[in-house]
Amino acid sequence: MRNTIESVEDDAGNVVTYRRHTNGGGLVGRGARVGTTSAIGSATYVEAGARIGAGCRIGSGSWIDRKAHIGDHAVIGDAVYVGPGAVLGNRVRIGSHSRIGARAQIGDGVRLHADSTVPEDGNISAVNSPSPPPSANVSSANALPGHKRPKRSAA
């Protein structure tokens, strides 16, 4: 696939030109930039002015709207909508069938499950993630109730 140009008619009847991305086959609009090491799934649209960093994987059937920015090493599932002007940080993980509203801000390292919705102008950062209650002992979270982990002997 070498710089294949595709023309698509939008809902308003206008003809829009895209180039087919060489790594994955997604369609990339005029003025959009995609890192050379990123993969854009088939039937995915990256609209004009959007920016996708290096090492990203965008699933099939997704839509990255105008002027959305996605940082490096992000993984976006299938059929995800990223609204115009949304900014997703580095190492972000967005589950399939999620919707990210216009101008939403998602910080570095944030992970959203499938079918998640972030409203317009929403702001999510890893700092906002709920932490375990103070009484929770994370290291023994998988232990059976009433049982303690064996102590390690100093060797």
mmCIF file with all atom_site columns, C-alpha atoms in Angstrom:
data_model
loop_
_atom_site.group_PDB
_atom_site.id
_atom_site.type_symbol
_atom_site.label_atom_id
_atom_site.label_alt_id
_atom_site.label_comp_id
_atom_site.label_asym_id
_atom_site.label_entity_id
_atom_site.label_seq_id
_atom_site.pdbx_PDB_ins_code
_atom_site.Cartn_x
_atom_site.Cartn_y
_atom_site.Cartn_z
_atom_site.occupancy
_atom_site.B_iso_or_equiv
_atom_site.pdbx_formal_charge
_atom_site.auth_seq_id
_atom_site.auth_comp_id
_atom_site.auth_asym_id
_atom_site.auth_atom_id
_atom_site.pdbx_PDB_model_num
ATOM 1   C CA . MET A 1 1   ? 0.000   0.000   0.000  1.00 0.00 ? 1   MET A CA 1
ATOM 2   C CA . ARG A 1 2   ? 1.866   3.018   -1.196 1.00 0.00 ? 2   ARG A CA 1
ATOM 3   C CA . ASN A 1 3   ? 0.171   6.399   -0.825 1.00 0.00 ? 3   ASN A CA 1
ATOM 4   C CA . THR A 1 4   ? -3.162  5.156   -2.091 1.00 0.00 ? 4   THR A CA 1
ATOM 5   C CA . ILE A 1 5   ? -5.620  8.040   -2.341 1.00 0.00 ? 5   ILE A CA 1
ATOM 6   C CA . GLU A 1 6   ? -9.299  7.437   -1.571 1.00 0.00 ? 6   GLU A CA 1
ATOM 7   C CA . SER A 1 7   ? -12.247 9.780   -2.008 1.00 0.00 ? 7   SER A CA 1
ATOM 8   C CA . VAL A 1 8   ? -15.266 9.419   0.270  1.00 0.00 ? 8   VAL A CA 1
ATOM 9   C CA . GLU A 1 9   ? -18.553 11.293  0.266  1.00 0.00 ? 9   GLU A CA 1
ATOM 10  C CA . ASP A 1 10  ? -19.496 12.665  3.687  1.00 0.00 ? 10  ASP A CA 1
ATOM 11  C CA . ASP A 1 11  ? -23.022 13.009  5.128  1.00 0.00 ? 11  ASP A CA 1
ATOM 12  C CA . ALA A 1 12  ? -23.405 16.463  3.579  1.00 0.00 ? 12  ALA A CA 1
ATOM 13  C CA . GLY A 1 13  ? -22.546 15.178  0.086  1.00 0.00 ? 13  GLY A CA 1
ATOM 14  C CA . ASN A 1 14  ? -19.046 16.676  0.027  1.00 0.00 ? 14  ASN A CA 1
ATOM 15  C CA . VAL A 1 15  ? -16.209 14.586  -1.395 1.00 0.00 ? 15  VAL A CA 1
ATOM 16  C CA . VAL A 1 16  ? -13.336 14.241  1.086  1.00 0.00 ? 16  VAL A CA 1
ATOM 17  C CA . THR A 1 17  ? -9.922  12.895  0.085  1.00 0.00 ? 17  THR A CA 1
ATOM 18  C CA . TYR A 1 18  ? -7.900  10.575  2.344  1.00 0.00 ? 18  TYR A CA 1
ATOM 19  C CA . ARG A 1 19  ? -4.660  8.681   1.957  1.00 0.00 ? 19  ARG A CA 1
ATOM 20  C CA . ARG A 1 20  ? -4.531  5.078   3.045  1.00 0.00 ? 20  ARG A CA 1
ATOM 21  C CA . HIS A 1 21  ? -2.051  4.558   5.908  1.00 0.00 ? 21  HIS A CA 1
ATOM 22  C CA . THR A 1 22  ? 0.661   2.063   4.996  1.00 0.00 ? 22  THR A CA 1
ATOM 23  C CA . ASN A 1 23  ? 0.618   0.360   8.400  1.00 0.00 ? 23  ASN A CA 1
ATOM 24  C CA . GLY A 1 24  ? -2.888  -1.028  8.920  1.00 0.00 ? 24  GLY A CA 1
ATOM 25  C CA . GLY A 1 25  ? -4.803  0.539   6.054  1.00 0.00 ? 25  GLY A CA 1
ATOM 26  C CA . GLY A 1 26  ? -6.785  3.234   7.900  1.00 0.00 ? 26  GLY A CA 1
ATOM 27  C CA . LEU A 1 27  ? -7.721  6.445   6.109  1.00 0.00 ? 27  LEU A CA 1
ATOM 28  C CA . VAL A 1 28  ? -5.803  9.626   7.021  1.00 0.00 ? 28  VAL A CA 1
ATOM 29  C CA . GLY A 1 29  ? -7.224  13.056  6.144  1.00 0.00 ? 29  GLY A CA 1
ATOM 30  C CA . ARG A 1 30  ? -5.452  16.086  4.768  1.00 0.00 ? 30  ARG A CA 1
ATOM 31  C CA . GLY A 1 31  ? -3.081  17.713  7.219  1.00 0.00 ? 31  GLY A CA 1
ATOM 32  C CA . ALA A 1 32  ? -3.350  14.847  9.726  1.00 0.00 ? 32  ALA A CA 1
ATOM 33  C CA . ARG A 1 33  ? -0.051  13.441  11.004 1.00 0.00 ? 33  ARG A CA 1
ATOM 34  C CA . VAL A 1 34  ? 0.503   9.858   12.102 1.00 0.00 ? 34  VAL A CA 1
ATOM 35  C CA . GLY A 1 35  ? 3.759   8.550   13.564 1.00 0.00 ? 35  GLY A CA 1
ATOM 36  C CA . THR A 1 36  ? 5.528   6.211   11.143 1.00 0.00 ? 36  THR A CA 1
ATOM 37  C CA . THR A 1 37  ? 5.640   3.425   13.746 1.00 0.00 ? 37  THR A CA 1
ATOM 38  C CA . SER A 1 38  ? 1.909   3.653   14.474 1.00 0.00 ? 38  SER A CA 1
ATOM 39  C CA . ALA A 1 39  ? -0.696  1.231   13.105 1.00 0.00 ? 39  ALA A CA 1
ATOM 40  C CA . ILE A 1 40  ? -4.110  2.527   12.011 1.00 0.00 ? 40  ILE A CA 1
ATOM 41  C CA . GLY A 1 41  ? -6.711  -0.241  11.655 1.00 0.00 ? 41  GLY A CA 1
ATOM 42  C CA . SER A 1 42  ? -8.825  -0.713  8.574  1.00 0.00 ? 42  SER A CA 1
ATOM 43  C CA . ALA A 1 43  ? -12.037 1.305   8.312  1.00 0.00 ? 43  ALA A CA 1
ATOM 44  C CA . THR A 1 44  ? -10.564 3.852   10.757 1.00 0.00 ? 44  THR A CA 1
ATOM 45  C CA . TYR A 1 45  ? -10.696 7.545   9.859  1.00 0.00 ? 45  TYR A CA 1
ATOM 46  C CA . VAL A 1 46  ? -8.116  10.050  11.065 1.00 0.00 ? 46  VAL A CA 1
ATOM 47  C CA . GLU A 1 47  ? -9.581  13.449  10.203 1.00 0.00 ? 47  GLU A CA 1
ATOM 48  C CA . ALA A 1 48  ? -7.826  16.645  9.081  1.00 0.00 ? 48  ALA A CA 1
ATOM 49  C CA . GLY A 1 49  ? -5.505  18.233  11.616 1.00 0.00 ? 49  GLY A CA 1
ATOM 50  C CA . ALA A 1 50  ? -5.422  15.197  13.934 1.00 0.00 ? 50  ALA A CA 1
ATOM 51  C CA . ARG A 1 51  ? -2.067  14.128  15.395 1.00 0.00 ? 51  ARG A CA 1
ATOM 52  C CA . ILE A 1 52  ? -1.141  10.581  16.394 1.00 0.00 ? 52  ILE A CA 1
ATOM 53  C CA . GLY A 1 53  ? 2.220   9.959   18.035 1.00 0.00 ? 53  GLY A CA 1
ATOM 54  C CA . ALA A 1 54  ? 4.782   7.200   17.573 1.00 0.00 ? 54  ALA A CA 1
ATOM 55  C CA . GLY A 1 55  ? 4.158   3.546   18.407 1.00 0.00 ? 55  GLY A CA 1
ATOM 56  C CA . CYS A 1 56  ? 0.355   3.854   18.660 1.00 0.00 ? 56  CYS A CA 1
ATOM 57  C CA . ARG A 1 57  ? -2.179  1.172   17.741 1.00 0.00 ? 57  ARG A CA 1
ATOM 58  C CA . ILE A 1 58  ? -5.618  2.361   16.675 1.00 0.00 ? 58  ILE A CA 1
ATOM 59  C CA . GLY A 1 59  ? -8.232  -0.380  16.246 1.00 0.00 ? 59  GLY A CA 1
ATOM 60  C CA . SER A 1 60  ? -10.507 -0.985  13.272 1.00 0.00 ? 60  SER A CA 1
ATOM 61  C CA . GLY A 1 61  ? -13.605 1.109   12.757 1.00 0.00 ? 61  GLY A CA 1
ATOM 62  C CA . SER A 1 62  ? -12.437 3.956   14.992 1.00 0.00 ? 62  SER A CA 1
ATOM 63  C CA . TRP A 1 63  ? -12.823 7.643   14.229 1.00 0.00 ? 63  TRP A CA 1
ATOM 64  C CA . ILE A 1 64  ? -10.232 10.208  15.314 1.00 0.00 ? 64  ILE A CA 1
ATOM 65  C CA . ASP A 1 65  ? -11.970 13.533  14.703 1.00 0.00 ? 65  ASP A CA 1
ATOM 66  C CA . ARG A 1 66  ? -10.501 16.867  13.622 1.00 0.00 ? 66  ARG A CA 1
ATOM 67  C CA . LYS A 1 67  ? -7.593  18.291  15.607 1.00 0.00 ? 67  LYS A CA 1
ATOM 68  C CA . ALA A 1 68  ? -7.595  15.448  18.161 1.00 0.00 ? 68  ALA A CA 1
ATOM 69  C CA . HIS A 1 69  ? -4.126  14.722  19.573 1.00 0.00 ? 69  HIS A CA 1
ATOM 70  C CA . ILE A 1 70  ? -3.004  11.285  20.720 1.00 0.00 ? 70  ILE A CA 1
ATOM 71  C CA . GLY A 1 71  ? 0.374   10.911  22.426 1.00 0.00 ? 71  GLY A CA 1
ATOM 72  C CA . ASP A 1 72  ? 3.015   8.229   21.927 1.00 0.00 ? 72  ASP A CA 1
ATOM 73  C CA . HIS A 1 73  ? 2.447   4.505   22.545 1.00 0.00 ? 73  HIS A CA 1
ATOM 74  C CA . ALA A 1 74  ? -1.320  4.822   22.992 1.00 0.00 ? 74  ALA A CA 1
ATOM 75  C CA . VAL A 1 75  ? -3.564  1.826   22.361 1.00 0.00 ? 75  VAL A CA 1
ATOM 76  C CA . ILE A 1 76  ? -7.089  2.599   21.161 1.00 0.00 ? 76  ILE A CA 1
ATOM 77  C CA . GLY A 1 77  ? -9.548  -0.282  20.750 1.00 0.00 ? 77  GLY A CA 1
ATOM 78  C CA . ASP A 1 78  ? -11.980 -0.997  17.924 1.00 0.00 ? 78  ASP A CA 1
ATOM 79  C CA . ALA A 1 79  ? -14.888 1.341   17.142 1.00 0.00 ? 79  ALA A CA 1
ATOM 80  C CA . VAL A 1 80  ? -13.679 4.157   19.416 1.00 0.00 ? 80  VAL A CA 1
ATOM 81  C CA . TYR A 1 81  ? -14.694 7.764   18.761 1.00 0.00 ? 81  TYR A CA 1
ATOM 82  C CA . VAL A 1 82  ? -12.254 10.508  19.780 1.00 0.00 ? 82  VAL A CA 1
ATOM 83  C CA . GLY A 1 83  ? -13.943 13.922  19.513 1.00 0.00 ? 83  GLY A CA 1
ATOM 84  C CA . PRO A 1 84  ? -12.585 17.080  17.910 1.00 0.00 ? 84  PRO A CA 1
ATOM 85  C CA . GLY A 1 85  ? -9.834  18.765  19.889 1.00 0.00 ? 85  GLY A CA 1
ATOM 86  C CA . ALA A 1 86  ? -9.570  15.925  22.424 1.00 0.00 ? 86  ALA A CA 1
ATOM 87  C CA . VAL A 1 87  ? -6.077  15.366  23.839 1.00 0.00 ? 87  VAL A CA 1
ATOM 88  C CA . LEU A 1 88  ? -4.966  11.895  24.931 1.00 0.00 ? 88  LEU A CA 1
ATOM 89  C CA . GLY A 1 89  ? -1.586  11.573  26.638 1.00 0.00 ? 89  GLY A CA 1
ATOM 90  C CA . ASN A 1 90  ? 1.232   9.085   26.231 1.00 0.00 ? 90  ASN A CA 1
ATOM 91  C CA . ARG A 1 91  ? 0.682   5.373   27.035 1.00 0.00 ? 91  ARG A CA 1
ATOM 92  C CA . VAL A 1 92  ? -3.105  5.831   27.214 1.00 0.00 ? 92  VAL A CA 1
ATOM 93  C CA . ARG A 1 93  ? -5.275  2.701   26.822 1.00 0.00 ? 93  ARG A CA 1
ATOM 94  C CA . ILE A 1 94  ? -8.867  3.137   25.621 1.00 0.00 ? 94  ILE A CA 1
ATOM 95  C CA . GLY A 1 95  ? -11.112 0.047   25.442 1.00 0.00 ? 95  GLY A CA 1
ATOM 96  C CA . SER A 1 96  ? -13.242 -0.760  22.396 1.00 0.00 ? 96  SER A CA 1
ATOM 97  C CA . HIS A 1 97  ? -16.573 0.996   21.765 1.00 0.00 ? 97  HIS A CA 1
ATOM 98  C CA . SER A 1 98  ? -15.630 3.961   23.957 1.00 0.00 ? 98  SER A CA 1
ATOM 99  C CA . ARG A 1 99  ? -16.528 7.583   23.255 1.00 0.00 ? 99  ARG A CA 1
ATOM 100 C CA . ILE A 1 100 ? -14.241 10.503  24.090 1.00 0.00 ? 100 ILE A CA 1
ATOM 101 C CA . GLY A 1 101 ? -16.019 13.870  23.868 1.00 0.00 ? 101 GLY A CA 1
ATOM 102 C CA . ALA A 1 102 ? -14.847 17.043  22.187 1.00 0.00 ? 102 ALA A CA 1
ATOM 103 C CA . ARG A 1 103 ? -11.950 18.818  23.919 1.00 0.00 ? 103 ARG A CA 1
ATOM 104 C CA . ALA A 1 104 ? -11.670 16.085  26.577 1.00 0.00 ? 104 ALA A CA 1
ATOM 105 C CA . GLN A 1 105 ? -8.275  15.778  28.285 1.00 0.00 ? 105 GLN A CA 1
ATOM 106 C CA . ILE A 1 106 ? -6.958  12.321  29.194 1.00 0.00 ? 106 ILE A CA 1
ATOM 107 C CA . GLY A 1 107 ? -3.611  12.268  30.986 1.00 0.00 ? 107 GLY A CA 1
ATOM 108 C CA . ASP A 1 108 ? -0.562  10.056  30.519 1.00 0.00 ? 108 ASP A CA 1
ATOM 109 C CA . GLY A 1 109 ? -0.995  6.406   31.466 1.00 0.00 ? 109 GLY A CA 1
ATOM 110 C CA . VAL A 1 110 ? -4.786  6.507   31.937 1.00 0.00 ? 110 VAL A CA 1
ATOM 111 C CA . ARG A 1 111 ? -6.636  3.269   31.135 1.00 0.00 ? 111 ARG A CA 1
ATOM 112 C CA . LEU A 1 112 ? -10.333 3.213   30.295 1.00 0.00 ? 112 LEU A CA 1
ATOM 113 C CA . HIS A 1 113 ? -12.370 0.024   30.024 1.00 0.00 ? 113 HIS A CA 1
ATOM 114 C CA . ALA A 1 114 ? -14.438 -0.869  26.956 1.00 0.00 ? 114 ALA A CA 1
ATOM 115 C CA . ASP A 1 115 ? -17.683 1.097   26.500 1.00 0.00 ? 115 ASP A CA 1
ATOM 116 C CA . SER A 1 116 ? -16.360 4.055   28.514 1.00 0.00 ? 116 SER A CA 1
ATOM 117 C CA . THR A 1 117 ? -17.667 7.572   27.911 1.00 0.00 ? 117 THR A CA 1
ATOM 118 C CA . VAL A 1 118 ? -15.802 10.796  28.654 1.00 0.00 ? 118 VAL A CA 1
ATOM 119 C CA . PRO A 1 119 ? -18.040 13.878  28.253 1.00 0.00 ? 119 PRO A CA 1
ATOM 120 C CA . GLU A 1 120 ? -17.168 17.023  26.320 1.00 0.00 ? 120 GLU A CA 1
ATOM 121 C CA . ASP A 1 121 ? -14.479 19.009  28.136 1.00 0.00 ? 121 ASP A CA 1
ATOM 122 C CA . GLY A 1 122 ? -13.996 16.090  30.570 1.00 0.00 ? 122 GLY A CA 1
ATOM 123 C CA . ASN A 1 123 ? -10.635 15.759  32.298 1.00 0.00 ? 123 ASN A CA 1
ATOM 124 C CA . ILE A 1 124 ? -9.213  12.445  33.488 1.00 0.00 ? 124 ILE A CA 1
ATOM 125 C CA . SER A 1 125 ? -5.737  11.948  34.849 1.00 0.00 ? 125 SER A CA 1
ATOM 126 C CA . ALA A 1 126 ? -3.987  9.025   36.500 1.00 0.00 ? 126 ALA A CA 1
ATOM 127 C CA . VAL A 1 127 ? -3.935  11.118  39.693 1.00 0.00 ? 127 VAL A CA 1
ATOM 128 C CA . ASN A 1 128 ? -7.762  11.117  39.672 1.00 0.00 ? 128 ASN A CA 1
ATOM 129 C CA . SER A 1 129 ? -7.844  7.309   39.705 1.00 0.00 ? 129 SER A CA 1
ATOM 130 C CA . PRO A 1 130 ? -9.379  5.928   42.883 1.00 0.00 ? 130 PRO A CA 1
ATOM 131 C CA . SER A 1 131 ? -6.819  4.474   45.260 1.00 0.00 ? 131 SER A CA 1
ATOM 132 C CA . PRO A 1 132 ? -7.426  1.570   47.620 1.00 0.00 ? 132 PRO A CA 1
ATOM 133 C CA . PRO A 1 133 ? -8.836  2.475   51.035 1.00 0.00 ? 133 PRO A CA 1
ATOM 134 C CA . PRO A 1 134 ? -6.194  3.090   53.728 1.00 0.00 ? 134 PRO A CA 1
ATOM 135 C CA . SER A 1 135 ? -7.053  -0.203  55.442 1.00 0.00 ? 135 SER A CA 1
ATOM 136 C CA . ALA A 1 136 ? -6.420  -2.271  52.293 1.00 0.00 ? 136 ALA A CA 1
ATOM 137 C CA . ASN A 1 137 ? -3.157  -4.125  52.227 1.00 0.00 ? 137 ASN A CA 1
ATOM 138 C CA . VAL A 1 138 ? -2.399  -4.248  48.513 1.00 0.00 ? 138 VAL A CA 1
ATOM 139 C CA . SER A 1 139 ? 0.355   -6.831  48.859 1.00 0.00 ? 139 SER A CA 1
ATOM 140 C CA . SER A 1 140 ? -2.042  -9.363  50.401 1.00 0.00 ? 140 SER A CA 1
ATOM 141 C CA . ALA A 1 141 ? -5.104  -8.525  48.320 1.00 0.00 ? 141 ALA A CA 1
ATOM 142 C CA . ASN A 1 142 ? -5.136  -12.007 46.776 1.00 0.00 ? 142 ASN A CA 1
ATOM 143 C CA . ALA A 1 143 ? -4.771  -13.873 50.068 1.00 0.00 ? 143 ALA A CA 1
ATOM 144 C CA . LEU A 1 144 ? -7.728  -15.848 51.403 1.00 0.00 ? 144 LEU A CA 1
ATOM 145 C CA . PRO A 1 145 ? -9.701  -14.128 54.174 1.00 0.00 ? 145 PRO A CA 1
ATOM 146 C CA . GLY A 1 146 ? -8.317  -14.998 57.600 1.00 0.00 ? 146 GLY A CA 1
ATOM 147 C CA . HIS A 1 147 ? -5.022  -16.238 56.192 1.00 0.00 ? 147 HIS A CA 1
ATOM 148 C CA . LYS A 1 148 ? -1.688  -14.460 56.289 1.00 0.00 ? 148 LYS A CA 1
ATOM 149 C CA . ARG A 1 149 ? 1.073   -14.688 53.753 1.00 0.00 ? 149 ARG A CA 1
ATOM 150 C CA . PRO A 1 150 ? 4.078   -16.655 54.948 1.00 0.00 ? 150 PRO A CA 1
ATOM 151 C CA . LYS A 1 151 ? 7.054   -14.539 55.957 1.00 0.00 ? 151 LYS A CA 1
ATOM 152 C CA . ARG A 1 152 ? 10.148  -14.770 53.830 1.00 0.00 ? 152 ARG A CA 1
ATOM 153 C CA . SER A 1 153 ? 13.223  -16.004 55.590 1.00 0.00 ? 153 SER A CA 1
ATOM 154 C CA . ALA A 1 154 ? 16.353  -13.930 55.308 1.00 0.00 ? 154 ALA A CA 1
ATOM 155 C CA . ALA A 1 155 ? 18.763  -15.930 53.200 1.00 0.00 ? 155 ALA A CA 1
#
